[in-house]
mmCIF file of C-alpha atoms in Angstrom:
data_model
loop_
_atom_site.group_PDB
_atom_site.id
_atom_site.type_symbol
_atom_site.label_atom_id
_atom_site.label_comp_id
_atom_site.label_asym_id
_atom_site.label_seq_id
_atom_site.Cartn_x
_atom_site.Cartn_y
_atom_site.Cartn_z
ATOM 1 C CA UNK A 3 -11.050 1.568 -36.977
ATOM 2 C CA UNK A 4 -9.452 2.568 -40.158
ATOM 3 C CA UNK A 5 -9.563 -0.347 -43.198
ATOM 4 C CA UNK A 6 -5.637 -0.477 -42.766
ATOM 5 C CA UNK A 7 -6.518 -2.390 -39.493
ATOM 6 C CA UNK A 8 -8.703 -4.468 -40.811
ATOM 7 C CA UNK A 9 -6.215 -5.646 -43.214
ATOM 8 C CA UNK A 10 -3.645 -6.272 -40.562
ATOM 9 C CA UNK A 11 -6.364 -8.549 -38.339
ATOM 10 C CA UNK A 12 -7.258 -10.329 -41.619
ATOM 11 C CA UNK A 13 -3.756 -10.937 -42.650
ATOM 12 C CA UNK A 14 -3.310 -11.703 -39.072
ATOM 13 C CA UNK A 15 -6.126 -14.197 -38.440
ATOM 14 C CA UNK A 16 -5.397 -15.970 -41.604
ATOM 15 C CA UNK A 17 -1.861 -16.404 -40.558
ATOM 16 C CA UNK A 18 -2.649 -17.900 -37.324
ATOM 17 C CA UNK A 19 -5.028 -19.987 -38.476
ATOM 18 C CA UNK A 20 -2.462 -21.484 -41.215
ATOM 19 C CA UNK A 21 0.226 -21.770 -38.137
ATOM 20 C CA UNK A 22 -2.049 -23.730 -35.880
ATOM 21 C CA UNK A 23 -2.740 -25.999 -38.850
ATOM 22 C CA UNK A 24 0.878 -26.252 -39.463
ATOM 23 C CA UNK A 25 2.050 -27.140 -35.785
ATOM 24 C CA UNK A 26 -1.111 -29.879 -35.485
ATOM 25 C CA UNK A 27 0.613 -31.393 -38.775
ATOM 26 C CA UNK A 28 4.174 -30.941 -37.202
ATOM 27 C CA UNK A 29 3.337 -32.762 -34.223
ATOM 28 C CA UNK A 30 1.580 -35.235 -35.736
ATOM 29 C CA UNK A 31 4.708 -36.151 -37.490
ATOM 30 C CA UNK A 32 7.089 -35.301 -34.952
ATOM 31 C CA UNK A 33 5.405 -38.451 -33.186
ATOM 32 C CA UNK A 34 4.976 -40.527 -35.945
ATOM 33 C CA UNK A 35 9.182 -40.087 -36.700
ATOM 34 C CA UNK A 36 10.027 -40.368 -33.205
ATOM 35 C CA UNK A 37 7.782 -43.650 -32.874
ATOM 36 C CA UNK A 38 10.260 -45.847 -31.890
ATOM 37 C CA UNK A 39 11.539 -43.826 -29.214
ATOM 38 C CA UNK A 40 8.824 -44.433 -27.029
ATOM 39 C CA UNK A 41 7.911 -40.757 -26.532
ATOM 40 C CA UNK A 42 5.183 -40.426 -23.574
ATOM 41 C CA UNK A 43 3.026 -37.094 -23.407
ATOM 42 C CA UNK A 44 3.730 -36.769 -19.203
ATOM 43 C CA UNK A 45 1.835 -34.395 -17.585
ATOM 44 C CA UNK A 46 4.545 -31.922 -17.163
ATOM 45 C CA UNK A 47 4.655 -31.954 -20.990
ATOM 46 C CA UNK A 48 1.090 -30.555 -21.197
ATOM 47 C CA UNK A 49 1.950 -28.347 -18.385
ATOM 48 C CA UNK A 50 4.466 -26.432 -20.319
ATOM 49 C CA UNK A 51 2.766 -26.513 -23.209
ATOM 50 C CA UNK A 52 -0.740 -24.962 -21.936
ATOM 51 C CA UNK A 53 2.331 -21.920 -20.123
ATOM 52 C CA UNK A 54 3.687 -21.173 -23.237
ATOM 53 C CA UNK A 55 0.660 -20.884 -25.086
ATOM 54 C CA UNK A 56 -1.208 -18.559 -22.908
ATOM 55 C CA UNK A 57 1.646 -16.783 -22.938
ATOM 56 C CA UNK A 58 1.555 -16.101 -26.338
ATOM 57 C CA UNK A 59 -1.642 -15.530 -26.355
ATOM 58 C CA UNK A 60 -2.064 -13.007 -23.566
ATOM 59 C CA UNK A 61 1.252 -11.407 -24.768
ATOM 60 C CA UNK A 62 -0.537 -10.454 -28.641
ATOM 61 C CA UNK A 63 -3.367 -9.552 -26.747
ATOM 62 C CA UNK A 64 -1.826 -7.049 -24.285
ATOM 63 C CA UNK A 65 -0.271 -5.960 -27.781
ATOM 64 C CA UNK A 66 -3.977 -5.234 -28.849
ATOM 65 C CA UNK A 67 -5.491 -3.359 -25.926
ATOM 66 C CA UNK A 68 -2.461 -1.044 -25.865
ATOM 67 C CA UNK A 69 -2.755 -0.870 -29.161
ATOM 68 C CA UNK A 70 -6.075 0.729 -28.709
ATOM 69 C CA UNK A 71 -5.246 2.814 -25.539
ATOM 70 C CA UNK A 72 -2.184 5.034 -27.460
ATOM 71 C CA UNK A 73 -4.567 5.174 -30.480
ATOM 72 C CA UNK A 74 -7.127 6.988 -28.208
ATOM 73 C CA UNK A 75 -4.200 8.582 -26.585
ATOM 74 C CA UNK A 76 -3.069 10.008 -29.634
ATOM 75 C CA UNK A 77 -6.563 11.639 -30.460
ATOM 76 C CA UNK A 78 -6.047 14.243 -27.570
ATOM 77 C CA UNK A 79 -2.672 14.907 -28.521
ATOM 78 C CA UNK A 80 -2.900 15.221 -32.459
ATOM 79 C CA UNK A 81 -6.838 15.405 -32.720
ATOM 80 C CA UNK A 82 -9.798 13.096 -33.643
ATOM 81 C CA UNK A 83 -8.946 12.945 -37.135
ATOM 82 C CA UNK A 84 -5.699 11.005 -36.694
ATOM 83 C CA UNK A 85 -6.981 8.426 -35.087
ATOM 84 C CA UNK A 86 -10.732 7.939 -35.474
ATOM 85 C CA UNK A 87 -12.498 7.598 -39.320
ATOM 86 C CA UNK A 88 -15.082 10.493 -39.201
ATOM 87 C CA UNK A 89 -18.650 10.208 -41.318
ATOM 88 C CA UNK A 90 -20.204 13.087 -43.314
ATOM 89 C CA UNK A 91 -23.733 13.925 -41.910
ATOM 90 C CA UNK A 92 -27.174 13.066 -43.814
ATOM 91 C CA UNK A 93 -26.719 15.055 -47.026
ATOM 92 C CA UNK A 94 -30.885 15.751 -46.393
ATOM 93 C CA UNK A 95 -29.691 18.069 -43.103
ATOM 94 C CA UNK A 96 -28.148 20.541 -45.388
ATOM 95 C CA UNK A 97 -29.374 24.015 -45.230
ATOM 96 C CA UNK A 98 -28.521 24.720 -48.692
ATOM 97 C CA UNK A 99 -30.753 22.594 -49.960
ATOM 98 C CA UNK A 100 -34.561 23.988 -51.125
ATOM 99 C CA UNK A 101 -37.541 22.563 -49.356
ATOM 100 C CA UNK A 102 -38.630 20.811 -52.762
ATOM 101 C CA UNK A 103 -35.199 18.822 -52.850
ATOM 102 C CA UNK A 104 -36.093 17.480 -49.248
ATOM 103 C CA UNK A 105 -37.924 13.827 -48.925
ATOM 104 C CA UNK A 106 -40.328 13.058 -47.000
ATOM 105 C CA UNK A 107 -38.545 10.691 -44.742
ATOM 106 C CA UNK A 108 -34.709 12.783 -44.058
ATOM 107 C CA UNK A 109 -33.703 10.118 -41.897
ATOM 108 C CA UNK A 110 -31.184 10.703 -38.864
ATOM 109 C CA UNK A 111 -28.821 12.900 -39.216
ATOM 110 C CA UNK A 112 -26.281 10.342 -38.006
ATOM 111 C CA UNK A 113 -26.781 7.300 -38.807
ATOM 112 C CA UNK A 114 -23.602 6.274 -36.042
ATOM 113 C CA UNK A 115 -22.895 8.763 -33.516
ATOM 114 C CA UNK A 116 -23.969 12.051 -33.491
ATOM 115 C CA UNK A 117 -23.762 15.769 -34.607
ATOM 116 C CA UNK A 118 -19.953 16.810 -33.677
ATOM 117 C CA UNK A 119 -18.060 19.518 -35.289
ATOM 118 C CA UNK A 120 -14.195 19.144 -35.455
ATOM 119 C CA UNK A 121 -12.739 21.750 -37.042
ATOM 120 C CA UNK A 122 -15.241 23.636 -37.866
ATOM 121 C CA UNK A 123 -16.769 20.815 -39.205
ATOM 122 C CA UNK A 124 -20.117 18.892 -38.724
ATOM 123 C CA UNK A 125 -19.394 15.316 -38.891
ATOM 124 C CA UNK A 126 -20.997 12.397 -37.283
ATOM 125 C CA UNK A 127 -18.948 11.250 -34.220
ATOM 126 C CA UNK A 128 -19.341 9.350 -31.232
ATOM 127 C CA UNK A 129 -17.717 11.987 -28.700
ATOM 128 C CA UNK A 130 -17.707 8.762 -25.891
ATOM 129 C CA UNK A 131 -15.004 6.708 -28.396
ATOM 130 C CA UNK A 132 -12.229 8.356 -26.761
ATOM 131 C CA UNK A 133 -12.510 7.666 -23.490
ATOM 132 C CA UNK A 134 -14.105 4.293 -24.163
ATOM 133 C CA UNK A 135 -10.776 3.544 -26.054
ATOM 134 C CA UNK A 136 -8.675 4.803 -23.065
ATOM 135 C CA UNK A 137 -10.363 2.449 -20.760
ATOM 136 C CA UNK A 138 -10.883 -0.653 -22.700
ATOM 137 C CA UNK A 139 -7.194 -0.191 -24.305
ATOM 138 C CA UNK A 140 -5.734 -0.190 -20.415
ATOM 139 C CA UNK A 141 -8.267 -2.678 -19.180
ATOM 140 C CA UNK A 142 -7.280 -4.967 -21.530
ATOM 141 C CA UNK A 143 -3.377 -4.697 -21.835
ATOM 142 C CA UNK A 144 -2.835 -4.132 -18.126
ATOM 143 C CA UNK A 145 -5.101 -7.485 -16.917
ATOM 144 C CA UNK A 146 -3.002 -9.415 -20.393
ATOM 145 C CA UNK A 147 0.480 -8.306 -19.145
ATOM 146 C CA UNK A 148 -0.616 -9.540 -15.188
ATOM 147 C CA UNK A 149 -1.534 -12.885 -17.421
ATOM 148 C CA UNK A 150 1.504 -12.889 -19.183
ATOM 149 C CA UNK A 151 3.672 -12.089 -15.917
ATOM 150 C CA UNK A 152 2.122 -15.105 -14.324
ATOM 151 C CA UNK A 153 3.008 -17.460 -17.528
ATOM 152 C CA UNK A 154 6.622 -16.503 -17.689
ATOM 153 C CA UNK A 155 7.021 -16.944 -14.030
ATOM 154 C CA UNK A 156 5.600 -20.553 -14.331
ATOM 155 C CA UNK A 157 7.733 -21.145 -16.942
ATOM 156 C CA UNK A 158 10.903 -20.160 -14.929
ATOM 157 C CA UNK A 159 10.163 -22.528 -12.278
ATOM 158 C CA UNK A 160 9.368 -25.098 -14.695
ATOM 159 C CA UNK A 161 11.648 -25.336 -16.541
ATOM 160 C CA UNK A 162 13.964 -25.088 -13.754
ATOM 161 C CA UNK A 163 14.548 -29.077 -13.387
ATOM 162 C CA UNK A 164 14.527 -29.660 -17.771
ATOM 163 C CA UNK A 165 13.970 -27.186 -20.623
ATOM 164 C CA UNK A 166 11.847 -28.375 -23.472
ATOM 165 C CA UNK A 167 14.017 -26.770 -26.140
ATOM 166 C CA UNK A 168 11.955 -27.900 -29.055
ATOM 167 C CA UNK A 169 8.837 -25.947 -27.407
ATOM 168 C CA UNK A 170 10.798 -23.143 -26.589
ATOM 169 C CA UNK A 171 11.981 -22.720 -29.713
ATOM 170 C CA UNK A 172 8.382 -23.096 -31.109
ATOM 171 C CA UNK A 173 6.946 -20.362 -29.362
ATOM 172 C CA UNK A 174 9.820 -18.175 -30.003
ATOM 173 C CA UNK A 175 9.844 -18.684 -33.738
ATOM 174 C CA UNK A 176 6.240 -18.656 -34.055
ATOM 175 C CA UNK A 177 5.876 -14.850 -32.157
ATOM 176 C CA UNK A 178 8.810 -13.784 -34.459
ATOM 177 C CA UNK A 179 6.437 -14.906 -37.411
ATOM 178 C CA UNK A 180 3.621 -13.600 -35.848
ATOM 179 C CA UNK A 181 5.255 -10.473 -35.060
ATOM 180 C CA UNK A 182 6.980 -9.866 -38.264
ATOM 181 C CA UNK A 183 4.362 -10.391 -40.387
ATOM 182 C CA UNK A 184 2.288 -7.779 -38.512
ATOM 183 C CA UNK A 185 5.085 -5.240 -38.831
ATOM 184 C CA UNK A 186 5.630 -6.105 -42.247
ATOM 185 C CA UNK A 187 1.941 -4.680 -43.144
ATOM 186 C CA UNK A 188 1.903 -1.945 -40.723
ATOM 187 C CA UNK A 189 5.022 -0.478 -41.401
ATOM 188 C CA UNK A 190 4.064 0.681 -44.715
ATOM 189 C CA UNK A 191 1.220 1.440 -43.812
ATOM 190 C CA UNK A 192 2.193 3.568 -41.091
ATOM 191 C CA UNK A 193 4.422 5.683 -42.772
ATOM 192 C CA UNK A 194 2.254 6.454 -46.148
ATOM 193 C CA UNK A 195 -1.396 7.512 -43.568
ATOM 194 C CA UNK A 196 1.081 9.415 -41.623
ATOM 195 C CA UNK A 197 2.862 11.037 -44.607
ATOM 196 C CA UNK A 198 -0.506 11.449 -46.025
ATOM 197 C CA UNK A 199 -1.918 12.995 -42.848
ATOM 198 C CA UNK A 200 1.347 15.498 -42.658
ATOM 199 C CA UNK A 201 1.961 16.759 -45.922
ATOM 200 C CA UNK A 202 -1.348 16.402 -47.827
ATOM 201 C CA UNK A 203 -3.761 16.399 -45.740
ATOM 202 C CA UNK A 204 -7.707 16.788 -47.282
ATOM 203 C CA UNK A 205 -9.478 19.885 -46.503
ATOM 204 C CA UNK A 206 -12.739 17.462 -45.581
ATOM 205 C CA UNK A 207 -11.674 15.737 -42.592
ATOM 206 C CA UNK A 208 -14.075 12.828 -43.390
ATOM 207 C CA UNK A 209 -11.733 11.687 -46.501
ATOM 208 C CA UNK A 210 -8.758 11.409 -43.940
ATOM 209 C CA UNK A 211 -7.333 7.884 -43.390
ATOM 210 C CA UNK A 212 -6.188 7.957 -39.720
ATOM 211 C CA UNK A 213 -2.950 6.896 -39.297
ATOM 212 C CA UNK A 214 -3.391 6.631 -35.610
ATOM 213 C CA UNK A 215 -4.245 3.074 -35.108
ATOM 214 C CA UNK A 216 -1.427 1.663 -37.816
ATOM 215 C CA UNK A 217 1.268 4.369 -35.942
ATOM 216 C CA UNK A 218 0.575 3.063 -32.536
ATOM 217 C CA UNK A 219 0.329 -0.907 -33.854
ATOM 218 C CA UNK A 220 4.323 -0.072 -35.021
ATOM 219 C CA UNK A 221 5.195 1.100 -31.923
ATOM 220 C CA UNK A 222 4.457 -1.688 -30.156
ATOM 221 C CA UNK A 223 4.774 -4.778 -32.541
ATOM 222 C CA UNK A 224 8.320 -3.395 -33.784
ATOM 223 C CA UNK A 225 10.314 -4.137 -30.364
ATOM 224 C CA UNK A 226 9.195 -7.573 -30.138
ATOM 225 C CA UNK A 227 9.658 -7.987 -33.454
ATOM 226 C CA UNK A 228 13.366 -7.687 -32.750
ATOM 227 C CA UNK A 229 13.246 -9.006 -29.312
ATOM 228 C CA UNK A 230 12.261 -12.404 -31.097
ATOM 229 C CA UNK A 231 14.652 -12.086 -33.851
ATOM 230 C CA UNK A 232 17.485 -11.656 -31.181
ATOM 231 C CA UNK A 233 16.084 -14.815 -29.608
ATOM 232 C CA UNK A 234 15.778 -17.299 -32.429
ATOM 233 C CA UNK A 235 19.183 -15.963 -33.365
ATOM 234 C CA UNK A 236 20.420 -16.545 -29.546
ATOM 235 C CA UNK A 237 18.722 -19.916 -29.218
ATOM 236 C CA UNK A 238 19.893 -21.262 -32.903
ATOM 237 C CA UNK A 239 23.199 -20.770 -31.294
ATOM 238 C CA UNK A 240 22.859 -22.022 -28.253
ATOM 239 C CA UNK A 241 21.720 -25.413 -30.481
#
């Protein structure tokens, strides 16, 4: 995984964190204003609330694991180096270097993976991390989207009787959050790896950034980042 990524999960996991703070506080005071009103928590309540939230949650998920898939898709496509970070070998294996230079204890010559040459090459590579990324990537998003297929369907039929507009409107807003902030950060960072990778590209493949991983995030995160949009936009209408 490239360090882009693990900006985007960090901005990511600090956002969600601050949101589920926020809607604790929110309905906290939502009951505390609404007092009066009498306002029971039925079980249907729950009921809708538990559907919506899996579905969020096995809907950024899905995002993840296909995510990961087109990342390791794009490495037979475009090559290893757009979408896997490649190591230098132990400096101790090199031939160049006179016996009296050597240490005693060299070391591996990988300290992760092992011995791979890519482009004529030797770097330190773990030649099963594309197909383990093809089949954890599809695991994942295919068993999430089943998941989130089953959510939305329970939601249709119950909501059939009374929508809950103020939870509807909760989820939706909060995946358009979700979602935009991720696309915020990977956009940019999309474009300069893959401009980068394109047009001035390092000789030594191990000083490429990989643009693979922030590329296929886009792809995915960018049509429900308008998808959302379109329905917060709808549903402030419709109110």
């Amino acid at each position: 995984m490239s360090e882009a990524f693990g900006v985007v999960f960090f901005v990511l996991s600090a956002l969600l964190s601050l949101l589920g703070v926020v809607g604790v506080v929110y309905f906290i005071f939502f009951l505390v204003r609404n007092k009066d009103k009498d306002i029971k928590i039925t079980t249907d309540t729950l009921l809708k609330v538990y559907l919506y939230l899996i579905t969020f949650v096995t809907l950024f998920v899905a995002v993840g694991g296909a995510t990961v898939f087109l990342n390791s898709a794009f490495s037979y496509k475009f090559g290893i180096p757009f979408s896997f970070k490649l190591e230098k070998t132990n400096q101790y294996y090199d031939k160049s270097l006179s016996e009296p230079s050597k240490p005693d204890y060299m070391g591996p010559e990988c300290y992760m993976g092992n011995p791979t040459v890519i482009e004529d090459q030797t770097v330190c590579f773990d030649k099963e991390a594309q197909k383990q990324g093809l089949i954890n990537g599809l695991t994942i998003s295919i068993s999430m989207i089943l998941l989130f297929v089953m959510h939305r369907v329970g939601i249709f039929f119950a909501e059939k009787k009374k929508i809950m507009y103020w939870l509807k409107k909760t989820y939706t807003f909060t995946s358009l959050i979700v979602f935009s902030v991720v696309g915020v950060v990977t956009i940019p960072i999309a474009a300069y790896q893959l401009a980068t990778f394109l047009f001035s590209r390092p000789e030594d493949i191990t000083m490429i950034n990989p643009p693979g991983i922030a590329v296929a995030t886009v792809i995915f995160v960018l049509p429900l980042w308008i998808y959302f949009l379109i329905s917060t936009i709808k549903l402030k209408e419709e109110n």
